[in-house]
Amino acid sequence: MYRDVVASLATRHGKRAALGPPLRRHLGLRLRVPPVDTDALGTFTGEVERPGPAPQVVVAKARLGMDAADCPVGVASEGSFGPHPAVPWHSLQVEYVVLLDDRLGLVVLETASSVAGNHADLLTDGTDRGELLAFARRTGTPGHALTVVPAVPAPGAPVLPAKGIVTVRSLLAAVAAAGAASRDGRARVAADLRAHHNPRRMAVIAEAGVRLARRMATACPGCGAPGFGPVAARPGLPCSACRTETDLVAERVSGCGLCTYQRAERVRPFAADPASCPSCNP
Ligand SMILES: [Zn+2]
Ligand SMILES: [Zn+2]
């Protein structure tokens, strides 16, 4: 289905290194990177706001690449960073990878997530140089780059971030310039989240790429379309002591992007520890 097919990959940030190998290995698909401005769909530093949630934007991004390259098959990825919904004090990185196939009318989305990303920022006026350099070290600089913006930009002033910073000298200069442009005299320093400047992020994109490739290599048992895989998880795993339904996942449902065929599989172990039971351990 995909052997020696050329798909567009909409990226300005070197994602072919992460997504190319698994798609080639599992499907024989080759990627072409057309000259598209993916920054028009949002930047991490805030000059351009993302026009919607990541699972929608990733599809728009793939479409942008397919139009530019005139390819019926397209691939794109989009990252999302924020507080972890379940674990306090942790941030969660989710990478969405999508494959669109207009020959079939197919849209297949896969994800990979990590709590090990370097999504954090530091507000500084630059006087505590030790704190600034310790932050840079934790972020992984110089292997990972930094960005610097004014903490409180003047109203109406364009945000002009300094990006791709990997030296102490350019970091100090950027902090001084951003502090001077900020109404509170401080700069916001953060990890550069663009994939080619952030190997930790690139590794999670590669993981999402492997999942997408494996999923595309899995045919739907109902209609034979590629891309059969997990679509939902159903809670309600029964307590091992009293059989009350808990919030834990009882079944994983796999589905098809083209037909309505679904397959549910029970999750092992088939019962929940009474510690998770609302009846035994209210
Ligand atoms: Zn199907
Ligand atoms: Zn119970």
PDB file of C-alpha atoms and ligand atoms in Angstrom:
ATOM      1  CA  MET A   1       0.000   0.000   0.000  1.00  0.00           C
ATOM      2  CA  TYR A   2       2.814   2.434   0.878  1.00  0.00           C
ATOM      3  CA  ARG A   3       5.880   0.770  -0.625  1.00  0.00           C
ATOM      4  CA  ASP A   4       7.846   3.498  -2.447  1.00  0.00           C
ATOM      5  CA  VAL A   5       4.954   5.948  -2.098  1.00  0.00           C
ATOM      6  CA  VAL A   6       6.196   9.505  -1.471  1.00  0.00           C
ATOM      7  CA  ALA A   7       4.437  11.382   1.336  1.00  0.00           C
ATOM      8  CA  SER A   8       4.868  15.043   2.212  1.00  0.00           C
ATOM      9  CA  LEU A   9       6.221  15.894   5.664  1.00  0.00           C
ATOM     10  CA  ALA A  10       5.389  19.447   6.720  1.00  0.00           C
ATOM     11  CA  THR A  11       8.236  20.539   8.991  1.00  0.00           C
ATOM     12  CA  ARG A  12      10.826  23.249   9.260  1.00  0.00           C
ATOM     13  CA  HIS A  13      12.397  21.589  12.257  1.00  0.00           C
ATOM     14  CA  GLY A  14      14.181  18.497  10.967  1.00  0.00           C
ATOM     15  CA  LYS A  15      11.542  15.946  11.960  1.00  0.00           C
ATOM     16  CA  ARG A  16      12.426  13.698   9.020  1.00  0.00           C
ATOM     17  CA  ALA A  17      15.262  12.347  11.191  1.00  0.00           C
ATOM     18  CA  ALA A  18      12.677  11.064  13.709  1.00  0.00           C
ATOM     19  CA  LEU A  19       9.758  10.084  11.448  1.00  0.00           C
ATOM     20  CA  GLY A  20      11.498   8.916   8.269  1.00  0.00           C
ATOM     21  CA  PRO A  21      13.203   5.719   9.515  1.00  0.00           C
ATOM     22  CA  PRO A  22      10.164   3.989  11.137  1.00  0.00           C
ATOM     23  CA  LEU A  23       7.828   4.832   8.213  1.00  0.00           C
ATOM     24  CA  ARG A  24      10.425   3.553   5.771  1.00  0.00           C
ATOM     25  CA  ARG A  25      11.132   0.390   7.758  1.00  0.00           C
ATOM     26  CA  HIS A  26       7.530  -0.662   8.501  1.00  0.00           C
ATOM     27  CA  LEU A  27       5.776   0.614   5.345  1.00  0.00           C
ATOM     28  CA  GLY A  28       8.384   1.410   2.693  1.00  0.00           C
ATOM     29  CA  LEU A  29       7.022   4.984   2.693  1.00  0.00           C
ATOM     30  CA  ARG A  30       9.385   7.789   1.706  1.00  0.00           C
ATOM     31  CA  LEU A  31       9.090  11.373   2.961  1.00  0.00           C
ATOM     32  CA  ARG A  32       9.558  14.613   1.059  1.00  0.00           C
ATOM     33  CA  VAL A  33       9.793  17.922   2.931  1.00  0.00           C
ATOM     34  CA  PRO A  34       8.169  20.749   0.919  1.00  0.00           C
ATOM     35  CA  PRO A  35       8.995  24.407   1.638  1.00  0.00           C
ATOM     36  CA  VAL A  36       6.063  25.304   3.914  1.00  0.00           C
ATOM     37  CA  ASP A  37       5.812  27.830   6.740  1.00  0.00           C
ATOM     38  CA  THR A  38       4.619  25.648   9.620  1.00  0.00           C
ATOM     39  CA  ASP A  39       5.172  28.598  11.999  1.00  0.00           C
ATOM     40  CA  ALA A  40       1.949  30.046  10.526  1.00  0.00           C
ATOM     41  CA  LEU A  41       0.172  27.355  12.615  1.00  0.00           C
ATOM     42  CA  GLY A  42       1.690  28.556  15.892  1.00  0.00           C
ATOM     43  CA  THR A  43       5.037  28.945  17.636  1.00  0.00           C
ATOM     44  CA  PHE A  44       6.080  27.849  21.129  1.00  0.00           C
ATOM     45  CA  THR A  45       7.452  31.324  21.882  1.00  0.00           C
ATOM     46  CA  GLY A  46       4.088  33.008  21.352  1.00  0.00           C
ATOM     47  CA  GLU A  47       4.597  35.305  18.312  1.00  0.00           C
ATOM     48  CA  VAL A  48       1.959  33.223  16.516  1.00  0.00           C
ATOM     49  CA  GLU A  49      -0.803  31.641  18.549  1.00  0.00           C
ATOM     50  CA  ARG A  50      -1.779  28.090  17.635  1.00  0.00           C
ATOM     51  CA  PRO A  51      -5.186  28.273  15.899  1.00  0.00           C
ATOM     52  CA  GLY A  52      -6.670  25.284  17.752  1.00  0.00           C
ATOM     53  CA  PRO A  53      -5.964  22.176  19.808  1.00  0.00           C
ATOM     54  CA  ALA A  54      -2.955  20.073  18.764  1.00  0.00           C
ATOM     55  CA  PRO A  55      -4.957  17.097  17.360  1.00  0.00           C
ATOM     56  CA  GLN A  56      -6.666  19.502  14.910  1.00  0.00           C
ATOM     57  CA  VAL A  57      -3.610  21.572  14.076  1.00  0.00           C
ATOM     58  CA  VAL A  58      -1.561  18.489  13.221  1.00  0.00           C
ATOM     59  CA  VAL A  59      -4.121  17.564  10.531  1.00  0.00           C
ATOM     60  CA  ALA A  60      -4.057  21.131   9.132  1.00  0.00           C
ATOM     61  CA  LYS A  61      -0.268  20.984   9.076  1.00  0.00           C
ATOM     62  CA  ALA A  62      -0.244  17.688   7.149  1.00  0.00           C
ATOM     63  CA  ARG A  63      -2.745  19.194   4.680  1.00  0.00           C
ATOM     64  CA  LEU A  64      -0.470  22.228   4.208  1.00  0.00           C
ATOM     65  CA  GLY A  65       2.402  19.928   3.230  1.00  0.00           C
ATOM     66  CA  MET A  66       0.256  17.788   0.904  1.00  0.00           C
ATOM     67  CA  ASP A  67      -0.952  20.911  -0.939  1.00  0.00           C
ATOM     68  CA  ALA A  68       2.585  22.307  -1.256  1.00  0.00           C
ATOM     69  CA  ALA A  69       4.100  19.014  -2.457  1.00  0.00           C
ATOM     70  CA  ASP A  70       1.032  17.901  -4.465  1.00  0.00           C
ATOM     71  CA  CYS A  71       1.071  14.544  -2.620  1.00  0.00           C
ATOM     72  CA  PRO A  72      -2.063  12.466  -1.856  1.00  0.00           C
ATOM     73  CA  VAL A  73      -0.338  11.168   1.279  1.00  0.00           C
ATOM     74  CA  GLY A  74       0.960  13.453   4.025  1.00  0.00           C
ATOM     75  CA  VAL A  75       2.508  13.243   7.478  1.00  0.00           C
ATOM     76  CA  ALA A  76       2.891  15.866  10.226  1.00  0.00           C
ATOM     77  CA  SER A  77       3.583  16.116  13.936  1.00  0.00           C
ATOM     78  CA  GLU A  78       2.557  18.601  16.613  1.00  0.00           C
ATOM     79  CA  GLY A  79       3.573  18.802  20.265  1.00  0.00           C
ATOM     80  CA  SER A  80       1.595  19.922  23.275  1.00  0.00           C
ATOM     81  CA  PHE A  81       3.062  20.833  26.680  1.00  0.00           C
ATOM     82  CA  GLY A  82       1.233  21.525  29.902  1.00  0.00           C
ATOM     83  CA  PRO A  83       0.579  20.523  33.499  1.00  0.00           C
ATOM     84  CA  HIS A  84       0.102  16.773  34.000  1.00  0.00           C
ATOM     85  CA  PRO A  85      -3.659  16.127  34.475  1.00  0.00           C
ATOM     86  CA  ALA A  86      -3.084  13.497  37.178  1.00  0.00           C
ATOM     87  CA  VAL A  87       0.375  14.023  38.699  1.00  0.00           C
ATOM     88  CA  PRO A  88       0.852  17.277  40.644  1.00  0.00           C
ATOM     89  CA  TRP A  89       4.007  19.322  39.893  1.00  0.00           C
ATOM     90  CA  HIS A  90       4.739  17.355  36.738  1.00  0.00           C
ATOM     91  CA  SER A  91       4.389  18.591  33.204  1.00  0.00           C
ATOM     92  CA  LEU A  92       3.224  16.374  30.391  1.00  0.00           C
ATOM     93  CA  GLN A  93       4.479  16.408  26.821  1.00  0.00           C
ATOM     94  CA  VAL A  94       2.201  14.831  24.208  1.00  0.00           C
ATOM     95  CA  GLU A  95       3.365  14.406  20.626  1.00  0.00           C
ATOM     96  CA  TYR A  96       0.687  13.892  17.976  1.00  0.00           C
ATOM     97  CA  VAL A  97       1.630  12.313  14.652  1.00  0.00           C
ATOM     98  CA  VAL A  98      -0.840  11.985  11.812  1.00  0.00           C
ATOM     99  CA  LEU A  99      -0.932  10.309   8.413  1.00  0.00           C
ATOM    100  CA  LEU A 100      -3.502  11.484   5.836  1.00  0.00           C
ATOM    101  CA  ASP A 101      -4.187   9.344   2.777  1.00  0.00           C
ATOM    102  CA  ASP A 102      -6.512  11.041   0.273  1.00  0.00           C
ATOM    103  CA  ARG A 103      -6.487   7.935  -1.946  1.00  0.00           C
ATOM    104  CA  LEU A 104      -8.575   6.211   0.768  1.00  0.00           C
ATOM    105  CA  GLY A 105     -10.008   9.193   2.667  1.00  0.00           C
ATOM    106  CA  LEU A 106      -8.074   8.017   5.715  1.00  0.00           C
ATOM    107  CA  VAL A 107      -6.841  10.033   8.726  1.00  0.00           C
ATOM    108  CA  VAL A 108      -4.798   8.091  11.299  1.00  0.00           C
ATOM    109  CA  LEU A 109      -3.578   9.773  14.477  1.00  0.00           C
ATOM    110  CA  GLU A 110      -1.080   8.373  16.960  1.00  0.00           C
ATOM    111  CA  THR A 111       0.461   9.841  20.109  1.00  0.00           C
ATOM    112  CA  ALA A 112       3.382   9.392  22.466  1.00  0.00           C
ATOM    113  CA  SER A 113       3.776  11.163  25.775  1.00  0.00           C
ATOM    114  CA  SER A 114       6.521  11.848  28.290  1.00  0.00           C
ATOM    115  CA  VAL A 115       6.980  13.489  31.681  1.00  0.00           C
ATOM    116  CA  ALA A 116      10.748  13.808  31.102  1.00  0.00           C
ATOM    117  CA  GLY A 117      10.610  16.870  28.845  1.00  0.00           C
ATOM    118  CA  ASN A 118      12.359  20.147  29.699  1.00  0.00           C
ATOM    119  CA  HIS A 119       9.226  22.291  29.482  1.00  0.00           C
ATOM    120  CA  ALA A 120       9.972  24.826  32.235  1.00  0.00           C
ATOM    121  CA  ASP A 121      10.853  28.502  32.404  1.00  0.00           C
ATOM    122  CA  LEU A 122      12.765  30.934  34.577  1.00  0.00           C
ATOM    123  CA  LEU A 123      11.968  34.590  35.232  1.00  0.00           C
ATOM    124  CA  THR A 124      15.162  36.548  35.807  1.00  0.00           C
ATOM    125  CA  ASP A 125      16.533  40.077  35.708  1.00  0.00           C
ATOM    126  CA  GLY A 126      19.951  38.569  34.977  1.00  0.00           C
ATOM    127  CA  THR A 127      21.658  39.575  38.254  1.00  0.00           C
ATOM    128  CA  ASP A 128      21.716  36.019  39.663  1.00  0.00           C
ATOM    129  CA  ARG A 129      23.987  34.511  37.079  1.00  0.00           C
ATOM    130  CA  GLY A 130      24.389  31.266  39.059  1.00  0.00           C
ATOM    131  CA  GLU A 131      20.629  30.642  38.973  1.00  0.00           C
ATOM    132  CA  LEU A 132      20.515  31.381  35.249  1.00  0.00           C
ATOM    133  CA  LEU A 133      23.349  29.012  34.383  1.00  0.00           C
ATOM    134  CA  ALA A 134      21.947  26.276  36.652  1.00  0.00           C
ATOM    135  CA  PHE A 135      18.629  26.561  34.774  1.00  0.00           C
ATOM    136  CA  ALA A 136      20.474  26.285  31.454  1.00  0.00           C
ATOM    137  CA  ARG A 137      22.265  23.150  32.688  1.00  0.00           C
ATOM    138  CA  ARG A 138      18.998  21.522  33.834  1.00  0.00           C
ATOM    139  CA  THR A 139      17.465  22.259  30.430  1.00  0.00           C
ATOM    140  CA  GLY A 140      20.344  20.393  28.797  1.00  0.00           C
ATOM    141  CA  THR A 141      22.160  23.310  27.170  1.00  0.00           C
ATOM    142  CA  PRO A 142      24.282  23.278  25.027  1.00  0.00           C
ATOM    143  CA  GLY A 143      22.781  19.999  23.694  1.00  0.00           C
ATOM    144  CA  HIS A 144      19.361  21.680  23.991  1.00  0.00           C
ATOM    145  CA  ALA A 145      18.836  25.326  23.025  1.00  0.00           C
ATOM    146  CA  LEU A 146      17.089  28.107  24.988  1.00  0.00           C
ATOM    147  CA  THR A 147      14.656  30.880  24.096  1.00  0.00           C
ATOM    148  CA  VAL A 148      14.391  34.293  25.770  1.00  0.00           C
ATOM    149  CA  VAL A 149      11.447  36.746  25.672  1.00  0.00           C
ATOM    150  CA  PRO A 150      10.537  39.833  27.746  1.00  0.00           C
ATOM    151  CA  ALA A 151       8.585  38.681  30.844  1.00  0.00           C
ATOM    152  CA  VAL A 152       6.010  41.488  30.500  1.00  0.00           C
ATOM    153  CA  PRO A 153       6.142  42.916  26.965  1.00  0.00           C
ATOM    154  CA  ALA A 154       4.919  46.493  26.501  1.00  0.00           C
ATOM    155  CA  PRO A 155       1.272  46.465  25.309  1.00  0.00           C
ATOM    156  CA  GLY A 156       1.031  46.305  21.537  1.00  0.00           C
ATOM    157  CA  ALA A 157       4.760  45.653  21.125  1.00  0.00           C
ATOM    158  CA  PRO A 158       5.582  42.641  18.930  1.00  0.00           C
ATOM    159  CA  VAL A 159       7.106  39.656  20.762  1.00  0.00           C
ATOM    160  CA  LEU A 160      10.547  39.173  19.294  1.00  0.00           C
ATOM    161  CA  PRO A 161      11.969  36.057  20.911  1.00  0.00           C
ATOM    162  CA  ALA A 162      15.646  35.144  20.861  1.00  0.00           C
ATOM    163  CA  LYS A 163      15.817  31.460  19.875  1.00  0.00           C
ATOM    164  CA  GLY A 164      18.374  28.706  19.443  1.00  0.00           C
ATOM    165  CA  ILE A 165      20.633  30.019  22.230  1.00  0.00           C
ATOM    166  CA  VAL A 166      23.417  27.586  23.162  1.00  0.00           C
ATOM    167  CA  THR A 167      26.244  29.801  24.478  1.00  0.00           C
ATOM    168  CA  VAL A 168      26.585  31.666  27.810  1.00  0.00           C
ATOM    169  CA  ARG A 169      27.524  34.813  25.959  1.00  0.00           C
ATOM    170  CA  SER A 170      24.398  34.881  23.767  1.00  0.00           C
ATOM    171  CA  LEU A 171      22.224  33.888  26.757  1.00  0.00           C
ATOM    172  CA  LEU A 172      23.459  36.841  28.847  1.00  0.00           C
ATOM    173  CA  ALA A 173      23.013  39.242  25.921  1.00  0.00           C
ATOM    174  CA  ALA A 174      19.474  37.974  25.225  1.00  0.00           C
ATOM    175  CA  VAL A 175      18.469  38.230  28.915  1.00  0.00           C
ATOM    176  CA  ALA A 176      19.776  41.819  29.073  1.00  0.00           C
ATOM    177  CA  ALA A 177      17.920  42.803  25.873  1.00  0.00           C
ATOM    178  CA  ALA A 178      14.645  41.108  26.893  1.00  0.00           C
ATOM    179  CA  GLY A 179      14.849  42.586  30.410  1.00  0.00           C
ATOM    180  CA  ALA A 180      15.268  46.056  28.942  1.00  0.00           C
ATOM    181  CA  ALA A 181      12.178  45.506  26.745  1.00  0.00           C
ATOM    182  CA  SER A 182      10.064  44.175  29.635  1.00  0.00           C
ATOM    183  CA  ARG A 183       7.877  46.369  31.821  1.00  0.00           C
ATOM    184  CA  ASP A 184       9.143  44.578  34.959  1.00  0.00           C
ATOM    185  CA  GLY A 185      12.789  44.440  33.821  1.00  0.00           C
ATOM    186  CA  ARG A 186      12.769  40.647  33.684  1.00  0.00           C
ATOM    187  CA  ALA A 187      13.284  38.063  30.968  1.00  0.00           C
ATOM    188  CA  ARG A 188      11.540  34.699  30.591  1.00  0.00           C
ATOM    189  CA  VAL A 189      14.067  31.962  29.757  1.00  0.00           C
ATOM    190  CA  ALA A 190      12.769  28.600  28.545  1.00  0.00           C
ATOM    191  CA  ALA A 191      13.822  25.478  26.686  1.00  0.00           C
ATOM    192  CA  ASP A 192      13.666  25.896  22.918  1.00  0.00           C
ATOM    193  CA  LEU A 193      10.899  23.409  22.118  1.00  0.00           C
ATOM    194  CA  ARG A 194      11.517  23.324  18.367  1.00  0.00           C
ATOM    195  CA  ALA A 195      12.341  19.692  17.625  1.00  0.00           C
ATOM    196  CA  HIS A 196      15.718  20.262  15.952  1.00  0.00           C
ATOM    197  CA  HIS A 197      16.886  22.212  19.025  1.00  0.00           C
ATOM    198  CA  ASN A 198      15.476  19.748  21.560  1.00  0.00           C
ATOM    199  CA  PRO A 199      16.732  16.135  21.398  1.00  0.00           C
ATOM    200  CA  ARG A 200      14.500  15.086  24.332  1.00  0.00           C
ATOM    201  CA  ARG A 201      11.449  16.201  22.379  1.00  0.00           C
ATOM    202  CA  MET A 202      12.723  14.635  19.146  1.00  0.00           C
ATOM    203  CA  ALA A 203      12.983  11.259  20.940  1.00  0.00           C
ATOM    204  CA  VAL A 204       9.267  11.371  21.850  1.00  0.00           C
ATOM    205  CA  ILE A 205       8.366  12.340  18.257  1.00  0.00           C
ATOM    206  CA  ALA A 206      10.365   9.315  17.082  1.00  0.00           C
ATOM    207  CA  GLU A 207       8.404   7.110  19.487  1.00  0.00           C
ATOM    208  CA  ALA A 208       5.113   8.469  18.114  1.00  0.00           C
ATOM    209  CA  GLY A 209       6.466   7.783  14.606  1.00  0.00           C
ATOM    210  CA  VAL A 210       7.148   4.135  15.455  1.00  0.00           C
ATOM    211  CA  ARG A 211       3.600   3.765  16.797  1.00  0.00           C
ATOM    212  CA  LEU A 212       2.142   5.369  13.685  1.00  0.00           C
ATOM    213  CA  ALA A 213       4.201   3.140  11.386  1.00  0.00           C
ATOM    214  CA  ARG A 214       3.178  -0.036  13.254  1.00  0.00           C
ATOM    215  CA  ARG A 215      -0.446   1.029  13.256  1.00  0.00           C
ATOM    216  CA  MET A 216      -0.377   1.776   9.509  1.00  0.00           C
ATOM    217  CA  ALA A 217       1.079  -1.705   8.978  1.00  0.00           C
ATOM    218  CA  THR A 218      -1.935  -3.226  10.788  1.00  0.00           C
ATOM    219  CA  ALA A 219      -4.918  -3.976   8.511  1.00  0.00           C
ATOM    220  CA  CYS A 220      -8.511  -3.681   9.719  1.00  0.00           C
ATOM    221  CA  PRO A 221      -9.966  -7.205  10.137  1.00  0.00           C
ATOM    222  CA  GLY A 222     -13.293  -5.839   8.854  1.00  0.00           C
ATOM    223  CA  CYS A 223     -12.364  -4.046   5.629  1.00  0.00           C
ATOM    224  CA  GLY A 224      -8.612  -4.449   5.203  1.00  0.00           C
ATOM    225  CA  ALA A 225      -7.832  -0.722   5.444  1.00  0.00           C
ATOM    226  CA  PRO A 226      -4.470   0.181   6.989  1.00  0.00           C
ATOM    227  CA  GLY A 227      -4.230   1.948  10.362  1.00  0.00           C
ATOM    228  CA  PHE A 228      -6.198  -0.364  12.654  1.00  0.00           C
ATOM    229  CA  GLY A 229      -5.376   0.352  16.325  1.00  0.00           C
ATOM    230  CA  PRO A 230      -6.432   1.692  19.728  1.00  0.00           C
ATOM    231  CA  VAL A 231      -9.287   4.232  19.671  1.00  0.00           C
ATOM    232  CA  ALA A 232     -10.640   4.136  23.238  1.00  0.00           C
ATOM    233  CA  ALA A 233     -10.179   2.703  26.717  1.00  0.00           C
ATOM    234  CA  ARG A 234     -13.234   1.745  28.768  1.00  0.00           C
ATOM    235  CA  PRO A 235     -13.067   2.059  32.575  1.00  0.00           C
ATOM    236  CA  GLY A 236     -14.933  -0.222  34.959  1.00  0.00           C
ATOM    237  CA  LEU A 237     -12.400  -2.917  35.940  1.00  0.00           C
ATOM    238  CA  PRO A 238     -14.212  -4.889  38.695  1.00  0.00           C
ATOM    239  CA  CYS A 239     -12.812  -5.081  42.224  1.00  0.00           C
ATOM    240  CA  SER A 240     -11.268  -8.505  42.999  1.00  0.00           C
ATOM    241  CA  ALA A 241     -13.031  -8.656  46.395  1.00  0.00           C
ATOM    242  CA  CYS A 242     -16.564  -7.308  45.802  1.00  0.00           C
ATOM    243  CA  ARG A 243     -16.822  -6.943  41.962  1.00  0.00           C
ATOM    244  CA  THR A 244     -17.754  -3.226  42.200  1.00  0.00           C
ATOM    245  CA  GLU A 245     -16.672  -1.355  39.046  1.00  0.00           C
ATOM    246  CA  THR A 246     -13.609   0.881  39.570  1.00  0.00           C
ATOM    247  CA  ASP A 247     -12.239   3.781  37.485  1.00  0.00           C
ATOM    248  CA  LEU A 248      -9.432   1.554  36.177  1.00  0.00           C
ATOM    249  CA  VAL A 249      -9.344   0.522  32.518  1.00  0.00           C
ATOM    250  CA  ALA A 250     -11.235  -2.726  31.882  1.00  0.00           C
ATOM    251  CA  GLU A 251     -11.132  -2.897  28.082  1.00  0.00           C
ATOM    252  CA  ARG A 252      -9.103  -1.371  25.275  1.00  0.00           C
ATOM    253  CA  VAL A 253     -10.999  -0.841  22.048  1.00  0.00           C
ATOM    254  CA  SER A 254      -9.303  -0.918  18.651  1.00  0.00           C
ATOM    255  CA  GLY A 255     -10.959   0.627  15.628  1.00  0.00           C
ATOM    256  CA  CYS A 256     -10.678   1.434  11.939  1.00  0.00           C
ATOM    257  CA  GLY A 257     -10.446   4.861  10.281  1.00  0.00           C
ATOM    258  CA  LEU A 258     -12.738   3.821   7.407  1.00  0.00           C
ATOM    259  CA  CYS A 259     -15.363   1.326   8.618  1.00  0.00           C
ATOM    260  CA  THR A 260     -17.188   0.782  11.914  1.00  0.00           C
ATOM    261  CA  TYR A 261     -15.426  -2.487  12.813  1.00  0.00           C
ATOM    262  CA  GLN A 262     -14.218  -2.494  16.428  1.00  0.00           C
ATOM    263  CA  ARG A 263     -12.559  -5.035  18.665  1.00  0.00           C
ATOM    264  CA  ALA A 264     -12.454  -4.842  22.465  1.00  0.00           C
ATOM    265  CA  GLU A 265      -9.811  -6.621  24.512  1.00  0.00           C
ATOM    266  CA  ARG A 266      -9.969  -7.078  28.267  1.00  0.00           C
ATOM    267  CA  VAL A 267      -7.000  -5.711  30.171  1.00  0.00           C
ATOM    268  CA  ARG A 268      -4.865  -7.996  32.372  1.00  0.00           C
ATOM    269  CA  PRO A 269      -5.152  -8.537  35.295  1.00  0.00           C
ATOM    270  CA  PHE A 270      -8.885  -9.010  34.961  1.00  0.00           C
ATOM    271  CA  ALA A 271      -9.673  -7.560  38.427  1.00  0.00           C
ATOM    272  CA  ALA A 272      -8.668  -4.462  40.393  1.00  0.00           C
ATOM    273  CA  ASP A 273      -6.896  -4.330  43.730  1.00  0.00           C
ATOM    274  CA  PRO A 274      -9.482  -3.541  46.487  1.00  0.00           C
ATOM    275  CA  ALA A 275      -7.318  -0.472  47.309  1.00  0.00           C
ATOM    276  CA  SER A 276      -8.713   1.136  44.109  1.00  0.00           C
ATOM    277  CA  CYS A 277     -12.301   0.104  44.891  1.00  0.00           C
ATOM    278  CA  PRO A 278     -14.806   2.847  45.832  1.00  0.00           C
ATOM    279  CA  SER A 279     -16.713   0.303  47.943  1.00  0.00           C
ATOM    280  CA  CYS A 280     -13.832  -1.505  49.783  1.00  0.00           C
ATOM    281  CA  ASN A 281     -11.666   1.631  50.114  1.00  0.00           C
ATOM    282  CA  PRO A 282     -14.044   4.616  49.957  1.00  0.00           C
TER     283      PRO A 282
HETATM  284 ZN    ZN B   1     -12.208  -1.207   8.515  1.00  0.00          ZN
HETATM  285 ZN    ZN B   2     -14.379  -3.813  46.395  1.00  0.00          ZN
END
